[in-house]
Amino acid sequence: MEHNPGKYRTDLWIDWCPGCGNFGILASEIKALEELNLEPSKIAIVSGIGCSAKIIHYINANGVHSLHGRAIPFAIGIKLVRPDLTVIVNGGDGDLLGIGAGHFVALGRRNLQMTIILHDNRVYGLTKGQAAPTLPLGVKTKALAIPNIYTDINPIALAISSGYTFVARAYAFDSEHLKEIIKKAIMHRGVSLVDVLQPCVTFNDIHTADYFKKKIYKLEDEGWDPVVRDPKDIEEKALNAIRKSFEEEKIPVGIFYENSLLPTYEERLKNVIKSYPSISPGTTKIEVNGKSIFDRKLFESVFSDFIIDTE
Amino acid sequence: MNDEINIILGGPQGGGIDTSMSVIVRGLGRSGYGVIAEREYFSNIAGRHSYAHIRIKSSEIPLSIRYPVQLLASLDAETIFVHYKDVEEGGILIYNKSDEEKKLSEIVSLEESIREKISKELEEKGISDKVSSLLSFLENERKIKLVSFNYNEILRRIAEMHKLPLSYMSRYLSSILVGAVWSVLELNLDDLMYSYSIQFKGRSDRVQHNIELVKEVGKIVKTNNAHIKLEPGKLKGSKRLIVSGNDIVAIGKIVGGERFESYYPITPAVDECLLLERLAYSKFQDNNLGNLLVLQTEDEIAAATSAIGAALAGVRSSTSTSGPGFDLMAESISFAGMNEVPLVITFYQRAGPSTGMATRGGQGDLFTAIFSGHGEFARVVLSSGDHTEAFYDAIEAFNIAEKYQLPVIHLLDKFLANTLSVIPIPELEKVSIERGIIVNDTKNYKRFDLSSLISPRAFIGSNSVMWYTGDEHDEIGHISEDPENRKKMYEKRIKKLELVSKETPEDKKLSIYGSENFDFLLLGWGSVKGASVEAIKELKSEGMNGAYINVKMLWPFPSEEVKKYLKISEDIIAIDYTYDSLISKLVKMSSGINIEKSIVKYNGRPITIDEVKKSIKLILEKREKRVVLEHGA
């Protein structure tokens, strides 16, 4: 486990179980921020609830440890009013794909420039190992009374079908590879998902480090080309990526799909509000010496549709 | 000559009642009249009965509606059946000649129970179930002047004149009602032209067609000699606003510096957001105001949480909703309480529980607003009694939220939201923007610094780094379960409420109307104000000496201030749109005073001046303890 006590790491004791995949994610995320040389005060990391959510306290950047399942809309609020900030969401599989699935899907439609890092350990760790939405049907982890009776959600397929324009999978303990993917995800113009496979040493005795070590291979090693270069290739690239994401015998990691041709939400807004995002709601003045910037003249101009002149 | 006229315009939803209402109100406003217009409609897009109840005063701005009306203008037979009793003896009824042969049993859009009720009434009066039979009863027994003509014929005439397709003419139906009002009141056509040109901006052809239609209707009204003398409008000489409750809250928010609004569409909140969206896209950039973002979210949870995110990044942000949506926001309110976030929720109550009657009114959410969310923490609940108050309160909500760093709920209701009113342009010099203690650049910034009750606030994106968590936290914002820290943080969050109580001036907590030396006292909140204030005023001229207390700050409840007034009077009557007189319960809980008499209404329909007057008399003269109001269609 790489420990990085530099500019981007707080000095707090870490709550996770020894051997938890979250350590790998933390180290890679910190390294990515460092290598991108982002200013901590211009980063906002938003999490939901669960083991994954505590990550914000260990990173020296603005952190919001929000509500279960709601990290995405918190992050959207921040990003929209301060589009100059780098906004990253960290959430577990239960957080983002269970209770927060609606927000996960809705974000795809918006293609807002932000990064979702999905801590995918397939169980609910903080509440003693219930099946998360990514746990396959019929699998019995040790906390379950009977084998899982739900089918699993494939985060890659869901993200691509929801409109995410950068979709990748990585492994928590391949820190270098994960870091590179997080960097690319952050730099991507649009919404990005990094689905991070991660062992839960306490509650998931099936998807262990050994399990992943044997199964994982890298997409780039087989020459996978995720990039959409022509609008007419979008459907084919997306379908191929989805098909690829269902491979089970061997688990592919790397960038599945990358489409920079779709306008971001910021760009779409610019079409209707010309000054956005160069002028952001978070940096405009709303008062002058404690008074509203609205004087009678401005009021009559902005609200002219509601004014009648009885002269 | 009358100083006041009351009118009902009725017809099927989608038939143009809304348009007629705003054209009429704007035109009247232009002529110098004070107008208020309340809107009732089913939760339905097209076909169900809907109506506008308009009250016009020539010498002042009316605050509420009144029964009976002097003019009923109907687009369909259903309106006649539903509202015939609302017309004053000697009043005027304008209707479509082709509705004469319609029968009560043939009106499919009518609810069965309402049909049975009307049928029984007609039977008792010896009227058959045909419109024509009811009309001759109204003409002979109630001396109501009937004015009829074939609506389609007039539309056809206009269509032929301008070579318009007949199918196109249904959109002009609303002008028959406008024509009825304009001609009966013998109003100035120039002012109507002005109103139409705003309604159909850039569509001079439509303005012209509508005016011609109004003139056609006018000729018929004239031959029937159906007129009501209304004194000239005396409010001339200045600019005024014509706004619904939704409109004025949106306007208040913008003047107050709102820069982010999130919402999930819900009646009756959505019109506010639609207006904000429209202004954000059109007017903001033209006036160099920066950016206002309006975000339609996937649900109310996302609406509240994205508003919190925006507030953390330093903008005045808000979300608007009604009961069902507000319930979903409860967890967010708790988070905002824990993290001292200035979140503003505009809460337009409607008639619950559950989906209840989505387009009707009520105030059953008083305690939901005050107690929503888990755990103990400070929040402020404000309520507005009328359009003008709503403007200042929308701004005050942001000021309180930012000054004290807590969630503020601005509680309104459907009646105010959907009522159109002519009001003076707000006094902008009175508007202050108080953002509280803000810092931009501090080394070792502590977001939850315990050295003062209100910690200096830095925004995410400023030069400081900060942490927020819904968990109990230390001064930095990191998770802490230390019992000593817990106690301090817990107290800090709750004690702000005392500060709000102490620092808020009395006139922002309540307002009082009527005699200073009153013999009886009416106490209520929200849109009950209009009918109450006007009833008290009218009772005064009948020798009854009363006052009305309008409670504006519902939480923290202004116990001391209210006690002062309640002690003076033995006859205290609470009034609101609930079953349990919730405002009495709040007064008792907060001040220990038991208000034993109440006027309540919970059928989803608005309280009117005549109802309040009547029930005050029942309570004071007949010693009734609880009067349940029932009027409404």
mmCIF file of N, CA, C and O in Angstrom, chain B residues 84 120 166 178 256 299 333 373 444 452 465 491 514 527 552 554 557 566 575 586 627:
data_model
loop_
_atom_site.group_PDB
_atom_site.id
_atom_site.type_symbol
_atom_site.label_atom_id
_atom_site.label_comp_id
_atom_site.label_asym_id
_atom_site.label_seq_id
_atom_site.Cartn_x
_atom_site.Cartn_y
_atom_site.Cartn_z
ATOM 1 N N TYR B 84 -74.971 28.643 -10.409
ATOM 2 C CA TYR B 84 -76.160 29.507 -10.464
ATOM 3 C C TYR B 84 -76.485 30.124 -9.106
ATOM 4 O O TYR B 84 -76.971 31.248 -9.006
ATOM 5 N N LYS B 120 -80.817 17.238 -6.850
ATOM 6 C CA LYS B 120 -81.709 17.317 -5.691
ATOM 7 C C LYS B 120 -82.173 18.758 -5.441
ATOM 8 O O LYS B 120 -83.356 19.014 -5.208
ATOM 9 N N LEU B 166 -61.975 27.402 -39.275
ATOM 10 C CA LEU B 166 -62.885 27.314 -38.122
ATOM 11 C C LEU B 166 -62.251 26.566 -36.944
ATOM 12 O O LEU B 166 -62.457 26.897 -35.787
ATOM 13 N N VAL B 178 -64.043 37.687 -21.888
ATOM 14 C CA VAL B 178 -63.457 39.021 -21.739
ATOM 15 C C VAL B 178 -64.462 40.063 -22.223
ATOM 16 O O VAL B 178 -64.720 41.065 -21.555
ATOM 17 N N GLY B 256 -33.584 39.246 -4.632
ATOM 18 C CA GLY B 256 -32.820 38.840 -3.463
ATOM 19 C C GLY B 256 -31.497 38.164 -3.799
ATOM 20 O O GLY B 256 -30.781 37.739 -2.897
ATOM 21 N N ASP B 299 -35.739 14.154 -9.475
ATOM 22 C CA ASP B 299 -36.697 13.984 -8.385
ATOM 23 C C ASP B 299 -36.471 15.094 -7.359
ATOM 24 O O ASP B 299 -35.558 15.904 -7.495
ATOM 25 N N ILE B 333 -33.033 18.407 4.563
ATOM 26 C CA ILE B 333 -33.188 19.484 5.543
ATOM 27 C C ILE B 333 -32.367 19.149 6.786
ATOM 28 O O ILE B 333 -31.692 20.003 7.361
ATOM 29 N N GLY B 373 -37.584 16.264 8.975
ATOM 30 C CA GLY B 373 -36.167 15.961 9.161
ATOM 31 C C GLY B 373 -35.947 15.311 10.511
ATOM 32 O O GLY B 373 -36.719 15.520 11.444
ATOM 33 N N ASN B 444 -5.666 27.368 7.675
ATOM 34 C CA ASN B 444 -6.227 26.472 8.694
ATOM 35 C C ASN B 444 -7.686 26.809 9.004
ATOM 36 O O ASN B 444 -8.086 26.972 10.140
ATOM 37 N N SER B 452 -17.644 30.989 18.122
ATOM 38 C CA SER B 452 -18.865 31.800 18.088
ATOM 39 C C SER B 452 -20.024 30.927 17.612
ATOM 40 O O SER B 452 -19.814 29.868 17.018
ATOM 41 N N VAL B 465 -9.732 25.228 2.166
ATOM 42 C CA VAL B 465 -10.236 23.865 1.974
ATOM 43 C C VAL B 465 -11.125 23.535 3.168
ATOM 44 O O VAL B 465 -10.827 23.927 4.292
ATOM 45 N N GLU B 491 -25.309 21.961 20.741
ATOM 46 C CA GLU B 491 -25.822 23.214 21.318
ATOM 47 C C GLU B 491 -25.683 24.370 20.332
ATOM 48 O O GLU B 491 -26.590 25.185 20.179
ATOM 49 N N GLY B 514 -56.543 46.097 12.057
ATOM 50 C CA GLY B 514 -57.821 46.389 12.717
ATOM 51 C C GLY B 514 -57.623 47.342 13.870
ATOM 52 O O GLY B 514 -56.626 48.041 13.955
ATOM 53 N N SER B 527 -52.392 32.686 3.577
ATOM 54 C CA SER B 527 -53.346 33.386 2.716
ATOM 55 C C SER B 527 -54.717 33.587 3.346
ATOM 56 O O SER B 527 -55.606 34.165 2.727
ATOM 57 N N LYS B 552 -46.372 35.609 10.874
ATOM 58 C CA LYS B 552 -45.464 35.489 9.726
ATOM 59 C C LYS B 552 -44.307 34.548 9.993
ATOM 60 O O LYS B 552 -43.898 33.780 9.144
ATOM 61 N N LEU B 554 -43.354 31.376 11.732
ATOM 62 C CA LEU B 554 -44.019 30.256 12.393
ATOM 63 C C LEU B 554 -43.040 29.484 13.276
ATOM 64 O O LEU B 554 -43.434 28.850 14.237
ATOM 65 N N PHE B 557 -41.389 30.138 16.932
ATOM 66 C CA PHE B 557 -42.678 30.792 17.106
ATOM 67 C C PHE B 557 -42.525 32.026 17.998
ATOM 68 O O PHE B 557 -41.904 31.944 19.065
ATOM 69 N N LEU B 566 -52.588 38.289 22.892
ATOM 70 C CA LEU B 566 -53.635 37.344 23.300
ATOM 71 C C LEU B 566 -54.147 37.650 24.692
ATOM 72 O O LEU B 566 -55.299 37.408 25.015
ATOM 73 N N ILE B 575 -57.976 30.967 12.965
ATOM 74 C CA ILE B 575 -58.545 30.655 11.648
ATOM 75 C C ILE B 575 -57.464 30.075 10.746
ATOM 76 O O ILE B 575 -56.363 30.616 10.668
ATOM 77 N N LEU B 586 -50.155 25.141 17.602
ATOM 78 C CA LEU B 586 -48.816 25.732 17.628
ATOM 79 C C LEU B 586 -48.726 26.818 18.711
ATOM 80 O O LEU B 586 -47.731 26.901 19.436
ATOM 81 N N VAL B 627 -66.356 26.704 13.932
ATOM 82 C CA VAL B 627 -67.153 26.830 12.713
ATOM 83 C C VAL B 627 -66.371 26.212 11.552
ATOM 84 O O VAL B 627 -65.214 26.559 11.326
#
